[in-house]
Amino acid sequence: MSAKKRDKLEVIHDILQIIKQNGNQIKPTPLLRFSNLSSQSFALYEEELLEKKLMLVQMENKKKFYKITEKGHRYLDQYQMIRTFMQDFDL
Amino acid sequence: MFLNVPTDVEIVLQLIFALTVIVGSGIIYVRTREIYALTESQSLKLFRNSFLLFALAYTIKLPTNYFILSYVNVTSSIPFFILSVAFIYFSSLAIFYLLLSTSYTYWKEKKLPDPIASIHFTAFFVVLLTLFDSLALVFLVEFILFLIVTFVCLKSLKKNKGKLLFRAASNMYLVFFMLYLLSILLTRVTQSELVRNIVLLASTLLFMEIVRRVLKALKGPRK
C-alpha cells in the first residue's frame, strides 16, 4: 500500500520540524534527505519557506545552514490549529 | 428596478441580518489574521477577503433601510439606486470569493486560468441584469450561476466524502448562496412577507453558524 501523499502544509511542517529537531541548525544535504523530497520539490519548498520567512539561511565557516525564524516557530506551535482550520473550511 | 416595499418587521429583520454580517465578518477577518500571516495561502486570502466584502456590502446596505424607513420614494432616489447597485456588486463578489476559496487549490493544481477576473466580470454582469426589469432574464442568469456553484460544490463534496451535510463548509456556502438568490428573487416575485422573513431569518442563523464554526476551528483540533 502506498503512503498517503503529504499536502503542502504537512511538508512545510515536516521541514521545520526536522530543523527544530536538529537544534535549529541543519545543512542542506541532511535536510533534503530527511524531508523525503526530490531535489526539485525541495528547491521549490526551500524558496517558499525563505520567501515566507519561515526559515532563514545562515553562513558559518563558509557552510550553509538553515534555521527556523520566530515565524517558523509560531507555525510549528500552531500547526494543528492551522490544519484543522484549513480542513474544516475546505481551503 | 421593481421591488416589493418591505414592512417595518422586514426592515428590522434586515437590519439584524446586516449587523450580524458586519460584526461576524469583522470578527472572522481579524481572528484569521495570524493564520494567514503564517500560511500566506491564496485560498485563505480569498476566504478572508470574502468576509471583508460581505462587511462592505452590508455596511453599504444599511443606509438603504434608512431611505425606506423615511418613506422616500425609493425607486426614484439616486442615492438609493447607487447604494443598491454597489450592494449587489459587493455581495455577489463576496459569495463568489467564498465559493472559490474552497476550490482554488484544485484550480491551481489543474493550472486553469486565474478565475478572479471572471468573478469580477460575473458580479458586474449580475449588477447589469438587476438594472433590467426582465424577471425571466434574472431567473435565467441566477439559475446558470446556481448550476456553476453546484458543480463547484459537488467537486468539493467528493473531497469531503463521508462528512455530514453541514460538516463540509462548501455545502454550508451553497445553502447560503441559495438563500441569497432567494432573497433577491423574493423581493421581486412574492407578496408574502412571511416567506421573505423566513429566508432572512434562515440567512441570519446560517451566517451565525459560519462564524461559530470559524471561531471553533481557530481553537484548534477537537480532542
PDB file of N, CA, C and O in Angstrom, chain B residues 30-55:
ATOM      1  N   VAL B  30     -10.512  39.579  11.467  1.00  0.00           N
ATOM      2  CA  VAL B  30      -9.462  39.871  12.461  1.00  0.00           C
ATOM      3  C   VAL B  30      -8.873  38.577  13.032  1.00  0.00           C
ATOM      4  O   VAL B  30      -7.652  38.422  13.135  1.00  0.00           O
ATOM      5  N   ARG B  31      -9.757  37.629  13.354  1.00  0.00           N
ATOM      6  CA  ARG B  31      -9.281  36.404  14.012  1.00  0.00           C
ATOM      7  C   ARG B  31      -8.478  35.483  13.097  1.00  0.00           C
ATOM      8  O   ARG B  31      -7.758  34.600  13.579  1.00  0.00           O
ATOM      9  N   THR B  32      -8.622  35.650  11.771  1.00  0.00           N
ATOM     10  CA  THR B  32      -7.853  34.780  10.863  1.00  0.00           C
ATOM     11  C   THR B  32      -6.564  35.460  10.380  1.00  0.00           C
ATOM     12  O   THR B  32      -5.868  34.925   9.522  1.00  0.00           O
ATOM     13  N   ARG B  33      -6.265  36.630  10.962  1.00  0.00           N
ATOM     14  CA  ARG B  33      -5.078  37.383  10.531  1.00  0.00           C
ATOM     15  C   ARG B  33      -3.787  36.578  10.771  1.00  0.00           C
ATOM     16  O   ARG B  33      -2.933  36.475   9.904  1.00  0.00           O
ATOM     17  N   GLU B  34      -3.683  35.980  11.955  1.00  0.00           N
ATOM     18  CA  GLU B  34      -2.467  35.243  12.319  1.00  0.00           C
ATOM     19  C   GLU B  34      -2.268  34.009  11.428  1.00  0.00           C
ATOM     20  O   GLU B  34      -1.184  33.793  10.912  1.00  0.00           O
ATOM     21  N   ILE B  35      -3.350  33.252  11.246  1.00  0.00           N
ATOM     22  CA  ILE B  35      -3.248  32.022  10.436  1.00  0.00           C
ATOM     23  C   ILE B  35      -2.878  32.382   8.983  1.00  0.00           C
ATOM     24  O   ILE B  35      -2.110  31.677   8.329  1.00  0.00           O
ATOM     25  N   TYR B  36      -3.361  33.528   8.503  1.00  0.00           N
ATOM     26  CA  TYR B  36      -2.991  33.955   7.150  1.00  0.00           C
ATOM     27  C   TYR B  36      -1.531  34.407   7.099  1.00  0.00           C
ATOM     28  O   TYR B  36      -0.808  34.087   6.158  1.00  0.00           O
ATOM     29  N   ALA B  37      -1.098  35.104   8.147  1.00  0.00           N
ATOM     30  CA  ALA B  37       0.300  35.564   8.192  1.00  0.00           C
ATOM     31  C   ALA B  37       1.241  34.363   8.167  1.00  0.00           C
ATOM     32  O   ALA B  37       2.308  34.414   7.551  1.00  0.00           O
ATOM     33  N   LEU B  38       0.840  33.268   8.799  1.00  0.00           N
ATOM     34  CA  LEU B  38       1.705  32.087   8.861  1.00  0.00           C
ATOM     35  C   LEU B  38       1.691  31.269   7.568  1.00  0.00           C
ATOM     36  O   LEU B  38       2.715  30.743   7.172  1.00  0.00           O
ATOM     37  N   THR B  39       0.532  31.148   6.938  1.00  0.00           N
ATOM     38  CA  THR B  39       0.444  30.273   5.759  1.00  0.00           C
ATOM     39  C   THR B  39       0.575  31.033   4.432  1.00  0.00           C
ATOM     40  O   THR B  39       1.042  30.473   3.448  1.00  0.00           O
ATOM     41  N   GLU B  40       0.122  32.287   4.423  1.00  0.00           N
ATOM     42  CA  GLU B  40       0.059  33.092   3.200  1.00  0.00           C
ATOM     43  C   GLU B  40      -0.626  32.323   2.074  1.00  0.00           C
ATOM     44  O   GLU B  40      -0.243  32.410   0.906  1.00  0.00           O
ATOM     45  N   SER B  41      -1.648  31.540   2.477  1.00  0.00           N
ATOM     46  CA  SER B  41      -2.369  30.713   1.499  1.00  0.00           C
ATOM     47  C   SER B  41      -3.328  31.576   0.675  1.00  0.00           C
ATOM     48  O   SER B  41      -4.042  32.408   1.219  1.00  0.00           O
ATOM     49  N   GLN B  42      -3.336  31.332  -0.635  1.00  0.00           N
ATOM     50  CA  GLN B  42      -4.203  32.112  -1.524  1.00  0.00           C
ATOM     51  C   GLN B  42      -5.680  31.818  -1.274  1.00  0.00           C
ATOM     52  O   GLN B  42      -6.523  32.714  -1.374  1.00  0.00           O
ATOM     53  N   SER B  43      -5.995  30.540  -0.967  1.00  0.00           N
ATOM     54  CA  SER B  43      -7.400  30.223  -0.704  1.00  0.00           C
ATOM     55  C   SER B  43      -7.868  30.891   0.588  1.00  0.00           C
ATOM     56  O   SER B  43      -9.005  31.352   0.680  1.00  0.00           O
ATOM     57  N   LEU B  44      -6.979  30.970   1.564  1.00  0.00           N
ATOM     58  CA  LEU B  44      -7.333  31.661   2.815  1.00  0.00           C
ATOM     59  C   LEU B  44      -7.487  33.164   2.570  1.00  0.00           C
ATOM     60  O   LEU B  44      -8.349  33.812   3.171  1.00  0.00           O
ATOM     61  N   LYS B  45      -6.682  33.688   1.655  1.00  0.00           N
ATOM     62  CA  LYS B  45      -6.794  35.108   1.310  1.00  0.00           C
ATOM     63  C   LYS B  45      -8.178  35.390   0.704  1.00  0.00           C
ATOM     64  O   LYS B  45      -8.837  36.369   1.056  1.00  0.00           O
ATOM     65  N   LEU B  46      -8.623  34.482  -0.185  1.00  0.00           N
ATOM     66  CA  LEU B  46      -9.959  34.626  -0.782  1.00  0.00           C
ATOM     67  C   LEU B  46     -11.038  34.536   0.287  1.00  0.00           C
ATOM     68  O   LEU B  46     -12.005  35.285   0.290  1.00  0.00           O
ATOM     69  N   PHE B  47     -10.849  33.577   1.203  1.00  0.00           N
ATOM     70  CA  PHE B  47     -11.792  33.360   2.300  1.00  0.00           C
ATOM     71  C   PHE B  47     -11.934  34.632   3.139  1.00  0.00           C
ATOM     72  O   PHE B  47     -13.036  35.110   3.404  1.00  0.00           O
ATOM     73  N   ARG B  48     -10.786  35.229   3.506  1.00  0.00           N
ATOM     74  CA  ARG B  48     -10.809  36.437   4.345  1.00  0.00           C
ATOM     75  C   ARG B  48     -11.392  37.619   3.569  1.00  0.00           C
ATOM     76  O   ARG B  48     -12.215  38.369   4.091  1.00  0.00           O
ATOM     77  N   ASN B  49     -10.967  37.755   2.308  1.00  0.00           N
ATOM     78  CA  ASN B  49     -11.471  38.871   1.508  1.00  0.00           C
ATOM     79  C   ASN B  49     -12.976  38.791   1.287  1.00  0.00           C
ATOM     80  O   ASN B  49     -13.644  39.813   1.182  1.00  0.00           O
ATOM     81  N   SER B  50     -13.493  37.546   1.214  1.00  0.00           N
ATOM     82  CA  SER B  50     -14.939  37.408   1.018  1.00  0.00           C
ATOM     83  C   SER B  50     -15.684  38.012   2.217  1.00  0.00           C
ATOM     84  O   SER B  50     -16.686  38.697   2.042  1.00  0.00           O
ATOM     85  N   PHE B  51     -15.164  37.813   3.421  1.00  0.00           N
ATOM     86  CA  PHE B  51     -15.838  38.367   4.600  1.00  0.00           C
ATOM     87  C   PHE B  51     -15.671  39.897   4.668  1.00  0.00           C
ATOM     88  O   PHE B  51     -16.580  40.596   5.127  1.00  0.00           O
ATOM     89  N   LEU B  52     -14.534  40.365   4.158  1.00  0.00           N
ATOM     90  CA  LEU B  52     -14.337  41.812   4.088  1.00  0.00           C
ATOM     91  C   LEU B  52     -15.371  42.425   3.134  1.00  0.00           C
ATOM     92  O   LEU B  52     -15.975  43.477   3.420  1.00  0.00           O
ATOM     93  N   LEU B  53     -15.593  41.722   2.015  1.00  0.00           N
ATOM     94  CA  LEU B  53     -16.575  42.196   1.033  1.00  0.00           C
ATOM     95  C   LEU B  53     -18.004  42.115   1.576  1.00  0.00           C
ATOM     96  O   LEU B  53     -18.828  42.980   1.306  1.00  0.00           O
ATOM     97  N   PHE B  54     -18.273  41.048   2.350  1.00  0.00           N
ATOM     98  CA  PHE B  54     -19.598  40.928   2.986  1.00  0.00           C
ATOM     99  C   PHE B  54     -19.844  42.128   3.899  1.00  0.00           C
ATOM    100  O   PHE B  54     -20.903  42.752   3.863  1.00  0.00           O
ATOM    101  N   ALA B  55     -18.825  42.447   4.713  1.00  0.00           N
ATOM    102  CA  ALA B  55     -18.950  43.565   5.653  1.00  0.00           C
ATOM    103  C   ALA B  55     -19.172  44.870   4.885  1.00  0.00           C
ATOM    104  O   ALA B  55     -20.041  45.671   5.250  1.00  0.00           O
TER     105      ALA B  55
END
